[in-house]
Each structure stands twice: as structure tokens, then as C-alpha cells.
Short mmCIF file of C-alpha atoms and ligand atoms in Angstrom, two decimals:
data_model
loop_
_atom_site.label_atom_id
_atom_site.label_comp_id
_atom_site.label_asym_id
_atom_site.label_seq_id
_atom_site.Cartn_x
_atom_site.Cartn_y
_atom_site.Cartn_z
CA UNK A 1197 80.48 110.10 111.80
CA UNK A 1198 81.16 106.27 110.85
CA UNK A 1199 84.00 104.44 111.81
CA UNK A 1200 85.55 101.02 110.69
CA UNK A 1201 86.36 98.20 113.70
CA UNK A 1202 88.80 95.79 112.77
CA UNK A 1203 89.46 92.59 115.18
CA UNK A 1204 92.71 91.38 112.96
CA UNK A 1205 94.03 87.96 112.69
CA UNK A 1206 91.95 85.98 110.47
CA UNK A 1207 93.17 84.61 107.10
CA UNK A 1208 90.95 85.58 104.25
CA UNK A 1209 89.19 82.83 102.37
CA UNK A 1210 86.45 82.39 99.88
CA UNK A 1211 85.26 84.08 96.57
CA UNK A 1212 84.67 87.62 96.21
CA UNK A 1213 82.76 89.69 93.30
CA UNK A 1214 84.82 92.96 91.90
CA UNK A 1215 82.36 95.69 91.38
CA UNK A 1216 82.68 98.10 88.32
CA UNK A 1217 85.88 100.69 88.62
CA UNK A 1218 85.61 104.00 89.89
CA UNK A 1219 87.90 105.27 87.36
CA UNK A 1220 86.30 104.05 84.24
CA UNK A 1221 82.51 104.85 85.54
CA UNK A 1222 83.31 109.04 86.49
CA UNK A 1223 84.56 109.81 82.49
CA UNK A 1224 81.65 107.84 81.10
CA UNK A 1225 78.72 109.64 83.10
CA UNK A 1226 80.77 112.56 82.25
CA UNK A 1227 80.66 111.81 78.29
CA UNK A 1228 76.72 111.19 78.44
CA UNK A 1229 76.64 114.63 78.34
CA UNK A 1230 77.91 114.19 74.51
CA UNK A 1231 75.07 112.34 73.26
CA UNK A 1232 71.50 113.61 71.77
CA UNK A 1233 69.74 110.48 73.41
CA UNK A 1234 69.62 108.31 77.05
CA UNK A 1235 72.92 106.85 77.77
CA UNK A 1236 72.31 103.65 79.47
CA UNK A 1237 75.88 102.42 82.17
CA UNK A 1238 75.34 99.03 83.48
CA UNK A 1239 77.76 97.38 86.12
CA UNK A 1240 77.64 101.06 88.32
CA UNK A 1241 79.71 100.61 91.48
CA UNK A 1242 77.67 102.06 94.76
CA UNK A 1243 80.00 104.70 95.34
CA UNK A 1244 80.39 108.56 96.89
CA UNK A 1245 81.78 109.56 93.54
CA UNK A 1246 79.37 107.90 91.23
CA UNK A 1247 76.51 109.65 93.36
CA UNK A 1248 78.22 113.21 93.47
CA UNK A 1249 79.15 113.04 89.45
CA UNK A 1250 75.11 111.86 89.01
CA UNK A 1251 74.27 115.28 91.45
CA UNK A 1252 76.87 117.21 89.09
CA UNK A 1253 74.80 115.99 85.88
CA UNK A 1254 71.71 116.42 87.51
CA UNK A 1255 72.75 119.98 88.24
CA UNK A 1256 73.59 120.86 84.43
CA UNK A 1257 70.09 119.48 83.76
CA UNK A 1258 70.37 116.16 82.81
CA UNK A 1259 67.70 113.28 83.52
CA UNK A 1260 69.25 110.66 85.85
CA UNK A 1261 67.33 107.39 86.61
CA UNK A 1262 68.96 104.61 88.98
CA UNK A 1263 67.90 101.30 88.26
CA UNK A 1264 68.95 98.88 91.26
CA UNK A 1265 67.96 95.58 89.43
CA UNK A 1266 68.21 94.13 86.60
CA UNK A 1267 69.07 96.08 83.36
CA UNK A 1268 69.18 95.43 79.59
CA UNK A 1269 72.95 95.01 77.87
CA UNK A 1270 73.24 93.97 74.77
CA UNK A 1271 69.94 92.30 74.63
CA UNK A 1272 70.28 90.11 77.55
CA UNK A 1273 69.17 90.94 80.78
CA UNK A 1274 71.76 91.22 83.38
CA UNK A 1275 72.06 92.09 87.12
CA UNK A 1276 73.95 94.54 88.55
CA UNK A 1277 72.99 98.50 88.83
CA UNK A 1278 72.43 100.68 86.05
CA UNK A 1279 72.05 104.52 85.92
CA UNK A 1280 70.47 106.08 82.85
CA UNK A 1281 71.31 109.48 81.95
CA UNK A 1282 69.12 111.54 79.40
CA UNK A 1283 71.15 114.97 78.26
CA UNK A 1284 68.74 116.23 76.49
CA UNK A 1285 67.07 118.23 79.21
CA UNK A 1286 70.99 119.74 80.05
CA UNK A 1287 70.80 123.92 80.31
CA UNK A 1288 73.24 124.82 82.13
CA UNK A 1289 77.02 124.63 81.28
CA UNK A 1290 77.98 125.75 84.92
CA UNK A 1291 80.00 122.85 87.51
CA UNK A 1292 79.97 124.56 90.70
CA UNK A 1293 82.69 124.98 93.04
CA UNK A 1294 80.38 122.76 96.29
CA UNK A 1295 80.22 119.89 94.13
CA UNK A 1296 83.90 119.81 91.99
CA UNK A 1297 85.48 121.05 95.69
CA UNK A 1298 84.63 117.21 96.61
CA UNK A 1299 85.58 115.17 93.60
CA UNK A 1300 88.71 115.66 91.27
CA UNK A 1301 87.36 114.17 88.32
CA UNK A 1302 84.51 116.48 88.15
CA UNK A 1303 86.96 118.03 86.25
CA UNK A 1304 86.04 115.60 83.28
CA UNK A 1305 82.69 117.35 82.42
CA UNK A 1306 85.31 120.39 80.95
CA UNK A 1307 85.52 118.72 77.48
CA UNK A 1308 82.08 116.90 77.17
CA UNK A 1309 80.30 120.39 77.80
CA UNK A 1310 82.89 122.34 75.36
CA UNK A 1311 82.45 120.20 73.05
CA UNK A 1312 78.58 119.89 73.08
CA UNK A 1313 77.04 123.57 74.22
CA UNK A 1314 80.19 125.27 73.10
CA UNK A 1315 80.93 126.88 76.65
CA UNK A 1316 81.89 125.04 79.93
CA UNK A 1317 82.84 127.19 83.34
CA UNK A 1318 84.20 124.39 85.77
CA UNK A 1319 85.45 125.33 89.14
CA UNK A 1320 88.89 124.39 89.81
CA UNK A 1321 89.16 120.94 91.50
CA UNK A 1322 90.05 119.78 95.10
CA UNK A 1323 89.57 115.47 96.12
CA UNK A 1324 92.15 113.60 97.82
CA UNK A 1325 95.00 115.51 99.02
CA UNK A 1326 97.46 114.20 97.42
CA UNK A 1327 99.71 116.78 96.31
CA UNK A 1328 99.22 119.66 94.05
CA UNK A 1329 97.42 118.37 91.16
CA UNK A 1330 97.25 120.94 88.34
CA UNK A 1331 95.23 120.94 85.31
CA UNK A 1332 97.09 122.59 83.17
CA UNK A 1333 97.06 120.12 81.00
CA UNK A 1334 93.60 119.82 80.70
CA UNK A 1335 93.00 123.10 79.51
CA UNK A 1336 96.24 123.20 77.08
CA UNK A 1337 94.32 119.97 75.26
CA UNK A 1338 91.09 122.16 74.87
CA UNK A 1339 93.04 125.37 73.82
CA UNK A 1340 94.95 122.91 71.26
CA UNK A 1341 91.99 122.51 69.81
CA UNK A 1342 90.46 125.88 69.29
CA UNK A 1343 89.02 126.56 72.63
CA UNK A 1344 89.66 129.67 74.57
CA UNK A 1345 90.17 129.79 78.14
CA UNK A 1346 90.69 131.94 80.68
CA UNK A 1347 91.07 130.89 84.73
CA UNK A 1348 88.98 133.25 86.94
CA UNK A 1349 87.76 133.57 89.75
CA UNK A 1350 88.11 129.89 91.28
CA UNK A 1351 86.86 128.52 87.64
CA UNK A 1352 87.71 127.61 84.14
CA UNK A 1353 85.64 129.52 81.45
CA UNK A 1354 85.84 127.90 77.97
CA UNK A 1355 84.38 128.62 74.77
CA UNK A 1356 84.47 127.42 70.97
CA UNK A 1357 81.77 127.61 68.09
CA UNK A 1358 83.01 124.27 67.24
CA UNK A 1359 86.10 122.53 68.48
CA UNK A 1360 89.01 121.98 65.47
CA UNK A 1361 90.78 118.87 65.43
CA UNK A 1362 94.07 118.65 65.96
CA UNK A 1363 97.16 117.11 67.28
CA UNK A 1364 97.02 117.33 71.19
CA UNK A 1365 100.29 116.65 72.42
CA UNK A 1366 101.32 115.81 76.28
CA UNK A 1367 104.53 116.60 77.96
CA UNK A 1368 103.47 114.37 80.94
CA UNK A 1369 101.47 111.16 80.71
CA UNK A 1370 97.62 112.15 82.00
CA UNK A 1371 95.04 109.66 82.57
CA UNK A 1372 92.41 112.71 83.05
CA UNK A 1373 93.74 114.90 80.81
CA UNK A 1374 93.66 112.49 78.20
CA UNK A 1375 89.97 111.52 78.54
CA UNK A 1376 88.92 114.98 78.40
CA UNK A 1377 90.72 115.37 74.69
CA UNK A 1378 89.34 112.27 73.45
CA UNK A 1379 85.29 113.31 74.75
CA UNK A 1380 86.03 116.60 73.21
CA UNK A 1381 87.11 115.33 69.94
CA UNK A 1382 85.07 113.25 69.72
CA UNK A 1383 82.48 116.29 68.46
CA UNK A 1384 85.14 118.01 66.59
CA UNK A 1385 85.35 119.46 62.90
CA UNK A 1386 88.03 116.87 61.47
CA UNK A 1387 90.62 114.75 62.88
CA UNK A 1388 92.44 114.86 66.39
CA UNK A 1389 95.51 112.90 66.83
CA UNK A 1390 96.29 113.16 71.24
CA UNK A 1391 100.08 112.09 71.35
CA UNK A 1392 101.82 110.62 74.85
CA UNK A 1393 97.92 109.63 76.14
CA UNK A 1394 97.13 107.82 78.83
CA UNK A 1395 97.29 103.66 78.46
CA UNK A 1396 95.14 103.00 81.46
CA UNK A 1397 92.42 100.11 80.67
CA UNK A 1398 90.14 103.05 81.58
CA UNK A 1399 90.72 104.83 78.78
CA UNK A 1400 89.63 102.00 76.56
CA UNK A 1401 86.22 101.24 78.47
CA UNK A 1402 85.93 104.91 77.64
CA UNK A 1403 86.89 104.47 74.24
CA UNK A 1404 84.16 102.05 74.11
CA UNK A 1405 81.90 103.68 75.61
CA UNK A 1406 82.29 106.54 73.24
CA UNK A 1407 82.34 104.07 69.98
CA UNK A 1408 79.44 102.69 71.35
CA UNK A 1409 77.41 106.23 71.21
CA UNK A 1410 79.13 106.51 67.12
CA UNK A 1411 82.12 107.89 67.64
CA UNK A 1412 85.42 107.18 65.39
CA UNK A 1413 88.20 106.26 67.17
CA UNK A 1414 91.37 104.21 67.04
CA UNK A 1415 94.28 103.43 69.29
CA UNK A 1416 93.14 103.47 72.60
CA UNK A 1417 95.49 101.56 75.08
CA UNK A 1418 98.37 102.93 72.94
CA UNK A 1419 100.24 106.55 73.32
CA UNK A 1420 98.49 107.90 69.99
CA UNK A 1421 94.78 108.16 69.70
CA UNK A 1422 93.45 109.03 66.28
CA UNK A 1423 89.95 110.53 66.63
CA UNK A 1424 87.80 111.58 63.47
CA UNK A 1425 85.14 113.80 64.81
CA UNK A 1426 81.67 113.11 64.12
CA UNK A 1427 78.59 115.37 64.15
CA UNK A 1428 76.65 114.00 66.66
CA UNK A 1429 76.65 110.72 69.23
CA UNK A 1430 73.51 109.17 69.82
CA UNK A 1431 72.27 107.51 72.90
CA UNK A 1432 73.30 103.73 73.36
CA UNK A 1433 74.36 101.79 76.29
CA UNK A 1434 77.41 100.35 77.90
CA UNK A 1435 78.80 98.10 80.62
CA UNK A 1436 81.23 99.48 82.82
CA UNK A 1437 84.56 97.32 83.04
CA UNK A 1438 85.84 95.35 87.14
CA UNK A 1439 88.00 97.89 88.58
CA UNK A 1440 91.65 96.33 88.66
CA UNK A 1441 92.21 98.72 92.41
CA UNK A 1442 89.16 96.73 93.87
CA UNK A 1443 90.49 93.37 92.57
CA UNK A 1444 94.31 94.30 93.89
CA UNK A 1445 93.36 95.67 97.16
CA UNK A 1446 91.25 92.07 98.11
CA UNK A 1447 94.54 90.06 96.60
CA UNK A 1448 97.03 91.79 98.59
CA UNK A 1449 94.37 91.42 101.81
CA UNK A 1450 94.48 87.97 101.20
CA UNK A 1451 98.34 87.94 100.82
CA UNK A 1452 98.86 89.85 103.95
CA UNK A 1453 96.53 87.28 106.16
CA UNK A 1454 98.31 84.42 104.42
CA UNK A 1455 94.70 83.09 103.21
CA UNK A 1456 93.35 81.90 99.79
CA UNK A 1457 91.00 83.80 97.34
CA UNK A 1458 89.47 84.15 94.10
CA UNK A 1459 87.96 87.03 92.89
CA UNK A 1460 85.00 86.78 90.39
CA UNK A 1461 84.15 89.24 87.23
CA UNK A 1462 87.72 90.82 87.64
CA UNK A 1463 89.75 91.40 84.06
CA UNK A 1464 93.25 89.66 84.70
CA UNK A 1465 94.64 90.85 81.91
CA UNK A 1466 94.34 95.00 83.66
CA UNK A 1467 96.67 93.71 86.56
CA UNK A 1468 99.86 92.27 85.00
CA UNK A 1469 102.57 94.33 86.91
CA UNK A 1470 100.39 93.67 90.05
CA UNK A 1471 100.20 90.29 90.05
CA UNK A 1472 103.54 89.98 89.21
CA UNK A 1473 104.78 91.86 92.59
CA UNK A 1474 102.19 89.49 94.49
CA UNK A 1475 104.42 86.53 93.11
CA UNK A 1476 107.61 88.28 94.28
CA UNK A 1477 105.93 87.88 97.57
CA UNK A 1478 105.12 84.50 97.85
CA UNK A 1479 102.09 84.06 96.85
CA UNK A 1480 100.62 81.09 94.02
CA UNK A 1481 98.85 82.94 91.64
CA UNK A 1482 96.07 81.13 88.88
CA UNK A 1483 93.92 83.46 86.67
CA UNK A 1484 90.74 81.70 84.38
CA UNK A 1485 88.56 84.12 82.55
CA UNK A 1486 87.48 86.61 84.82
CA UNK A 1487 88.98 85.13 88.23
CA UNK A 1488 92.12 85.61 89.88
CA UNK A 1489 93.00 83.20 92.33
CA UNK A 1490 96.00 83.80 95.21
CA UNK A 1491 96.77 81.50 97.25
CA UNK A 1492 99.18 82.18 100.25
CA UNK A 1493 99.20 78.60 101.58
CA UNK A 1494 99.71 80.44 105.29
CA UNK A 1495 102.73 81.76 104.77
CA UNK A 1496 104.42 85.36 105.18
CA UNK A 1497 104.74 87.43 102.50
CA UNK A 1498 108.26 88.48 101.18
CA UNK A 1499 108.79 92.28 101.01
CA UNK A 1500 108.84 93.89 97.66
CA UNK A 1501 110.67 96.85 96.30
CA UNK A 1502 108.84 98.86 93.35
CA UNK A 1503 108.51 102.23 91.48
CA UNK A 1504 105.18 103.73 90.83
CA UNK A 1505 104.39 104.94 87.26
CA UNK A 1506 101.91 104.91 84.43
CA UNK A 1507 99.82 102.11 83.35
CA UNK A 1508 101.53 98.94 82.49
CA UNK A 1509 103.48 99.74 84.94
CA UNK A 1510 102.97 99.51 88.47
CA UNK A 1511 99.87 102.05 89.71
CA UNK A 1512 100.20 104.41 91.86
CA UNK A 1513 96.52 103.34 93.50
CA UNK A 1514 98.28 99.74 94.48
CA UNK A 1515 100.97 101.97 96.86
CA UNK A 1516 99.45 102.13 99.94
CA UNK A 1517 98.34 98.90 99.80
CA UNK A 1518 101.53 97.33 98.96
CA UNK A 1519 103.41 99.58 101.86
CA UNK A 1520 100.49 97.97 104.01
CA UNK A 1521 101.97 94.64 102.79
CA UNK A 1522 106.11 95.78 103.55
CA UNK A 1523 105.08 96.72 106.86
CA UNK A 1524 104.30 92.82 108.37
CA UNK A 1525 106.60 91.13 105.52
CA UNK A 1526 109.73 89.15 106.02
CA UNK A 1527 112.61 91.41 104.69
CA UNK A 1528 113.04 95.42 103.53
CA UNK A 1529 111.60 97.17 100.94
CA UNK A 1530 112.20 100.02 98.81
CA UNK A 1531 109.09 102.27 97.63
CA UNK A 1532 109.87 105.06 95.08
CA UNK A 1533 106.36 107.20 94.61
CA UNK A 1534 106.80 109.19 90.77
CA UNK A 1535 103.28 110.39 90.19
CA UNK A 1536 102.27 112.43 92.72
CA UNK A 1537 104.08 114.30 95.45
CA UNK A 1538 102.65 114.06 98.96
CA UNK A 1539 100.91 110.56 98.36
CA UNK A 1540 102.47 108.95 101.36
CA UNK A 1541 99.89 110.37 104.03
CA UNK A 1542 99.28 106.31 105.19
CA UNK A 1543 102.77 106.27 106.42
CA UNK A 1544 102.17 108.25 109.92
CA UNK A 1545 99.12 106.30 110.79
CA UNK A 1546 100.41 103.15 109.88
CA UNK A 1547 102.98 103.96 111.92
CA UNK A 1548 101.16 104.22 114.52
CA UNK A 1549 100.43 100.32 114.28
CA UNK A 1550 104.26 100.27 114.99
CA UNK A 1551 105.42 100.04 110.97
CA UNK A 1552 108.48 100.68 110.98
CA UNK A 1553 108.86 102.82 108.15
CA UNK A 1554 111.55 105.69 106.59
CA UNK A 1555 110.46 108.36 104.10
CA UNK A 1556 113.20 110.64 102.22
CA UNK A 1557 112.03 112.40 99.54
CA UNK A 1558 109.62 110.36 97.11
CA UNK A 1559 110.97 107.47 98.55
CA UNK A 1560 109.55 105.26 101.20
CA UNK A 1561 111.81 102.41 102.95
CA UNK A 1562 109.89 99.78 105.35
CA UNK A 1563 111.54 97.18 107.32
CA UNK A 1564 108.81 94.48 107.89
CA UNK A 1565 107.99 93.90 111.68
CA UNK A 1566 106.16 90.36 112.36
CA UNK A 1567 103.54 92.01 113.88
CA UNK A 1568 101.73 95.58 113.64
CA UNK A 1569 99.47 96.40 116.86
CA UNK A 1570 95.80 97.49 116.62
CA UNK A 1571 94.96 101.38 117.31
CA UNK A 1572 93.05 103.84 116.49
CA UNK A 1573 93.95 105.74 113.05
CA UNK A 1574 92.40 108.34 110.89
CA UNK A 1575 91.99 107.86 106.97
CA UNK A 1576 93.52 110.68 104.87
CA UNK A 1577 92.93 110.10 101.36
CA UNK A 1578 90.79 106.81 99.15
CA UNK A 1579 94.00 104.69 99.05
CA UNK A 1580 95.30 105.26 102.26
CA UNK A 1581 92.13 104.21 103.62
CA UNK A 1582 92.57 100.82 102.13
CA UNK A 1583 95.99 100.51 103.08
CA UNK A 1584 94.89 101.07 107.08
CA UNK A 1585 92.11 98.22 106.77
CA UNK A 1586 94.25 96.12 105.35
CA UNK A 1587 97.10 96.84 108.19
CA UNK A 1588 93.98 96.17 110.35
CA UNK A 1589 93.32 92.57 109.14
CA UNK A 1590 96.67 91.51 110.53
CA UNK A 1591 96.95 93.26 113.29
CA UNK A 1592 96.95 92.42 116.98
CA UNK A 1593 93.87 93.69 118.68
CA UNK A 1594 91.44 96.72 117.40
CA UNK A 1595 92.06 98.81 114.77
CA UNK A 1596 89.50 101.87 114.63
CA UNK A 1597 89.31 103.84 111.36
CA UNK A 1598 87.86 107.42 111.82
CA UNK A 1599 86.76 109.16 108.44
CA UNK A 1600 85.68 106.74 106.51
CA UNK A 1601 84.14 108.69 103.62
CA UNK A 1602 87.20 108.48 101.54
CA UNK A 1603 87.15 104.89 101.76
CA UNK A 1604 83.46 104.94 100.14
CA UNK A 1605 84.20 107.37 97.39
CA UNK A 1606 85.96 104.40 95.89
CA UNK A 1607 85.21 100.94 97.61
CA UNK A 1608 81.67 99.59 97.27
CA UNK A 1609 80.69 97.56 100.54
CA UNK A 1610 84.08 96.77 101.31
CA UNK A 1611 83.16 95.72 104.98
CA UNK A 1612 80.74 92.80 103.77
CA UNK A 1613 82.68 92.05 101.06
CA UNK A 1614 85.94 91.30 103.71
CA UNK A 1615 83.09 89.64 106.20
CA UNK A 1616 82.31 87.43 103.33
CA UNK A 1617 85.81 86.42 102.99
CA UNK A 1618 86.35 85.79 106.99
CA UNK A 1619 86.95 89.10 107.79
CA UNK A 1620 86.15 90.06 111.57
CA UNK A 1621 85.14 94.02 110.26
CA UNK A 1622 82.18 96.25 110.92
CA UNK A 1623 81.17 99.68 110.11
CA UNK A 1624 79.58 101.41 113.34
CA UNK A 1625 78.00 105.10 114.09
CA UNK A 1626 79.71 107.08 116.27
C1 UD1 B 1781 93.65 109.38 87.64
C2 UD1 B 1781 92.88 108.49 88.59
C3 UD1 B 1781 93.63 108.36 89.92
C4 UD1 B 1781 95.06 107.86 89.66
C5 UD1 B 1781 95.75 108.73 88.61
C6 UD1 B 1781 97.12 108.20 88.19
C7 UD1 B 1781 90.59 108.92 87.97
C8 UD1 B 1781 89.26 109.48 88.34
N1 UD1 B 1781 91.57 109.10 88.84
O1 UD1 B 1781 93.75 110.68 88.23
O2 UD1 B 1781 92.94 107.40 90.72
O3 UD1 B 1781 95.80 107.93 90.86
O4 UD1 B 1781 94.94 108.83 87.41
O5 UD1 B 1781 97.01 106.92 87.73
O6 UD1 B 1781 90.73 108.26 86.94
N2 UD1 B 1781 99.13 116.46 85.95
C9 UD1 B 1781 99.58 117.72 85.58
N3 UD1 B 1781 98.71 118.56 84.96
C10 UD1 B 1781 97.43 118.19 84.65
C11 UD1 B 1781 96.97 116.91 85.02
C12 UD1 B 1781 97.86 116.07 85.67
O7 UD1 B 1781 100.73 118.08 85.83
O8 UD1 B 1781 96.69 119.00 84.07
C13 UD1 B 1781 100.06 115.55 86.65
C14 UD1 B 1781 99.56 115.16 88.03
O9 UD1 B 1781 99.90 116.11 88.99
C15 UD1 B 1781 100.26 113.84 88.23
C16 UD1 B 1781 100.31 113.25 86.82
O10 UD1 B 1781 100.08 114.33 85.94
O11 UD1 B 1781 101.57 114.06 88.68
C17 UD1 B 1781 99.30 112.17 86.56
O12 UD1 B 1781 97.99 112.63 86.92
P1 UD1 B 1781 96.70 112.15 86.12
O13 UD1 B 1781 97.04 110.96 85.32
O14 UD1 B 1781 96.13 113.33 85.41
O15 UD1 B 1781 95.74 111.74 87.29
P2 UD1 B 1781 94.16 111.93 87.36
O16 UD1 B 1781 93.58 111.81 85.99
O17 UD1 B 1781 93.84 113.11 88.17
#
């Protein structure tokens, strides 16, 4: 089992490059499955999930190839990884329960294989424990249009001839839920109009992924989609856009140490609410093209009150990090968590770092001490992870990070991307 060893203290400095996000590259492997030719992804973050969701395609049938080096994008040659996927060799409709028991989002092959082979059985999901997270509303979108389904046995069965558009209409705001309407209408007979979606930047890489294969859509990045089916996508390729977590996590590291970064091929303009709260703290702020620079100029950070909710807003994947942040910051904050239930598993074992912290309800209150003390913790779920190494980069002594595999389902490298930036952090077998 690997463990993280953090020697804290040391202000962050220097330039660091945002890989591609998590959350945009899962749903577009996922809607390869929709085309009739190879799908080629380029800017592929080395991640748990990205590997699992290739075994999960690989299981249906599909033809995965990695390329490590560089890869063709719109006729230039770029670097970075690629994966190409080829679903014409898919025969099986079947997710099974050892590989969706591991990942959430394996979830969004439900739509993609409905759409395309007319049947999808997808066992019910597990990932981070973070609360009950239902997907009812996954399956009402693919009933709305024309599916049936039935829950059995640990799985979803669903079946159509053809999906029917139609209007697909949300009673709560679903990032997932939304993606797997617009793959699935994307193949249906007429138009689908999927009220109350999703906003999140993700959805539009999707979006674009999707127009990039033929598809017809409009309104991505706003509550109503409007998507005219088509008969068929074809293969094509797309780049995968910087994940805005990444890029928040390394600010709010460099915050916390009271250093000075920039981070390179990030997408400002996916962080707004984020950056703002960093200013609240303290911290000078410049963006150019695709680089954020913070600059703490040595000082403490301020605490921060905030409310979690759906893109604009503030995300719920910048809480633990921010709490991380509260803990060592001059003043209280107030930390109201509305998306999920349960998502404040960081608080005991940054506690144990002496954070002084106060949960009631969804609410999380943190007096900032001036300094947390270096122990041994255990990582509970992808975000909490990143909230203990950043508690670790300030604080006195060793911090040692037991189960570390949540942190790489969604951070590529991070350890030599924070040793790059000062960092005194290494990854070691135990
Ligand atoms: C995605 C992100 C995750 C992020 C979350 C919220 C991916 C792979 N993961 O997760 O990192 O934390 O968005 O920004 O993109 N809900 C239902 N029924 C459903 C589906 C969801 O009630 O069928 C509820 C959930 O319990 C939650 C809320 O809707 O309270 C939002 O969840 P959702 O947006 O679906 O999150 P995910 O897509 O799972």
C-alpha cells in the first residue's frame, strides 16, 4: 500500500501545468461508444478513473489504443496523451458490477449504450462515499425518452428500438444525469429539449465533443439543451479541456503556504466563484490566457465563509480544500455543504492535525489555528485526499497519508507536480 510523506513548511513557488479534467474526460470515453468510427481524446489525464472507464470499454468490446506521445489535433501535432477508442468491435451491452463498484461515473455508459445497441444493463454504482447518491434521475431521463427500465438484481436493464426525443425535465440540477440525456439524444428519432441541466464547463467539452462526432446541439452551459437527433456520429477527435479542481487545488496550496504561482494551460474563465473566494482571502490574483497567477506575498490567508452549489457557483469539489484553508487562516469561517450529504469525511482527520473545527448538520464552522501539527491521517474520499495534503504543506512536522488511491483516481502526479513547486512531498511503499 502507498503512502504520501509530507515535511510541511515550505511556500509554494514556480509554474505548474494543469492536466486535462477528470470530469470532462469519463463522459467523453463514455460517448465513443456512440460513434461508427475511432474516436480520437487528446490531453488524457494519467488517472485511476481514466484507466478503469478504458477497462469498462474494453470490456463491452471496444478497441482502446494509448498513445503516450505526441498525437494529431486538429492537424497540428501536439503533446500530451491520447487514447483512441474504436467501437466498432463493441458486443456486449453488459457494465459489470467489479468495475462500476469502483467508479461512479461508470454510470455514464447507461445512455451511450441505450442509445446505440438499444439495450444497456449497468450495475448500480458505488465511488467515493459521499453520501447516498441515487440515480434516479438517470434512469427517469432515459424512461422520458422511450426507454424501459427495470432495477434488478444489483443492475439497471434498459431497452428501446430507438430512443424518442423529448423534453427531459430535472427536479434537481445533475451534472451526470444530464450528460447521460444529452449522449442519448444525441441518437434519437427527433428533437430532445433536457430542461434544469447541468451548467458545468464539463458539459460543454462534452457538448463538443459530441458536435465534433456530428451531432446537433445547442445550449450547452445554459439550463435548456436543445438536441436534434441524428442518425449516426462518426468517428472524429477531440481535446479534452484543464480541469478547473486541479487548477483550484494548486491555487489554494499556494495560498495556504503564503507562496506565489502560476498555473499553465488552465481555462480562467471555469473558476470565477473560486478565484473570487481566493481574493476574499488575501491573495493577488492575475489571469492571461490560460494562466492563473496567485500571489500571497507571504502572508496568512483570511478565512472565508461559503455555500456549496451548482456550477457558477461555488463547487462542491473546492470544499475540502477550502476547509483545509479555514483551518490555518486568520479568523472563522462558515461552510454550508448543499450537494451531497456526508461530504465532510476530511473533517475528523484534519482534526487530527489539531483543526479546530464544528460540524452541525450540513454545516461546517472552523476557527483558524496558526498552526496545524503533522500526523498520520487516512484519506476517505478524492477531495478529502487533497484537502489532507494540502493541511500537510503547512503543517509542523510529518504528515503521513495512508490510502492514497483516491487521491490518484483524480490527481495526475500530484507529488512531482507540488515537488516542482517547492514542495518537500514523496510517495513511498509501505
Ligand atoms: C459530478 C462530478 C463530481 C461532482 C458532482 C457535483 C463527475 C464524474 N463527477 O458527479 O465530481 O462532485 O458532479 O458537482 O463529473 N442526484 C440525485 N439523483 C440522481 C443523480 C444525482 O438525486 O440520479 C443528486 C445527488 O445525490 C447530488 C446532486 O444530485 O445531491 C448532484 O449530483 P450530480 O450532479 O449528479 O453528481 P455526479 O454527476 O455524480
Amino acid at each position: 500500500m502507498q503512502k504520501i510523506v509530507i515535511e510541511g513548511g515550505v511556500p509554494l513557488h514556480g509554474e505548474v501545468q494543469i492536466s486535462g479534467a477528470k470530469n470532462a474526460v469519463l463522459p467523453i470515453l463514455c460517448a465513443t461508444l456512440l460513434a461508427d468510427g475511432p474516436v480520437e481524446i487528446g490531453n488524457v489525464p494519467h488517472l485511476h478513473d481514466v484507466v478503469t472507464t478504458a477497462k469498462l470499454l474494453g470490456e463491452l468490446g471496444a478497441g482502446i489504443t494509448i498513445d503516450e506521445g505526441t498525437i494529431e489535433f486538429d492537424g497540428r501535432r501536439r503533446k500530451g496523451s491520447g487514447i483512441v477508442v474504436d467501437p466498432r468491435s463493441v458486443r456486449s451491452h453488459i457494465a459489470p458490477y467489479e468495475l462500476v463498484k469502483t467508479m461512479r461515473a461508470s454510470i455514464l455508459v447507461l445512455g451511450p449504450l441505450l442509445a446505440k445497441y438499444g439495450a444497456a444493463e449497468v450495475s448500480l454504482p458505488g465511488g467515493c462515499a459521499i453520501g447516498s447518491r441515487p440515480v434516479d434521475l438517470h434512469i427517469k431521463a432515459m424512461q422520458a425518452l422511450g426507454a424501459e427500465v427495470t432495477v434488478e438484481h444489483g443492475f439497471i436493464k434498459a431497452s428501446a428500438a430507438r430512443l424518442r426525443g423529448a423534453v427531459v425535465r430535472f427536479d434537481v440540477v445533475s451534472v451526470g444525469a444530464t450528460e447521460n440525456a444529452l449522449m442519448a439524444a444525441s441518437l434519437a428519432a427527433g428533437t430532445t429539449v433536457i430542461e434544469n441541466a447541468a451548467l458545468e464547463p464539463e458539459i460543454v467539452d462534452l457538448a463538443d465533443c459530441l458536435i465534433a462526432l456530428g451531432a446537433d446541439i445547442e445550449g450547452a452551459g445554459t439550463s435548456q439543451i436543445v438536441i436534434r437527433g441524428v442518425e449516426r456520429l462518426r468517428g472524429g477527435t477531440h481535446s479534452v479541456l484543464p480541469d478547473r479542481i486541479e487548477t483550484g487545488t494548486f491555487l489554494v496550496a499556494a495560498a495556504m503556504t503564503g507562496g506565489r504561482i502560476t498555473t499553465l494551460k488552465s481555462r480562467p474563465d471555469t473558476l470565477h466563484a473560486v478565484l473570487e473566494l481566493l481574493q476574499e482571502t488575501g491573495a493577488v490574483i492575475e489571469t492571461q490566457d490560460d494562466r492563473i497567477t496567485l500571489d500571497m506575498r507571504g502572508r496568512r490567508p483570511r478565512a472565508v465563509s461559503f455555500s456549496t452549489a451548482p456550477h457558477p457557483a461555488f463547487p462542491t469539489d473546492m470544499q475540502a480544500q477550502f476547509m483545509a484553508m479555514n483551518c490555518i487562516a486568520d479568523g472563522v469561517g462558515t461552510i454550508a455543504e448543499t450537494i451531497f450529504e456526508n461530504r465532510f469525511m476530511h473533517v475528523q482527520e484534519l482534526q487530527r492535525l489539531g483543526a479546530d473545527i464544528h460540524i452541525d448538520g450540513h454545516t461546517a464552522t472552523v476557527h483558524g489555528i496558526a498552526q496545524l501539527s503533522g500526523a498520520p491521517v487516512m484519506a476517505t474520499d478524492l477531495r478529502a485526499s487533497a484537502s489532507l495534503v494540502l493541511a500537510g504543506l503547512v503543517a509542523e512536522g510529518e504528515t503521513i497519508i495512508d490510502r492514497i488511491y483516491h487521491l490518484d483516481r483524480g490527481y495526475e502526479n500530484i507529488e512531482e507536480k507540488l515537488s516542482g513547486l517547492g514542495a518537500r512531498i514523496r510517495r513511498v511503499s509501505a
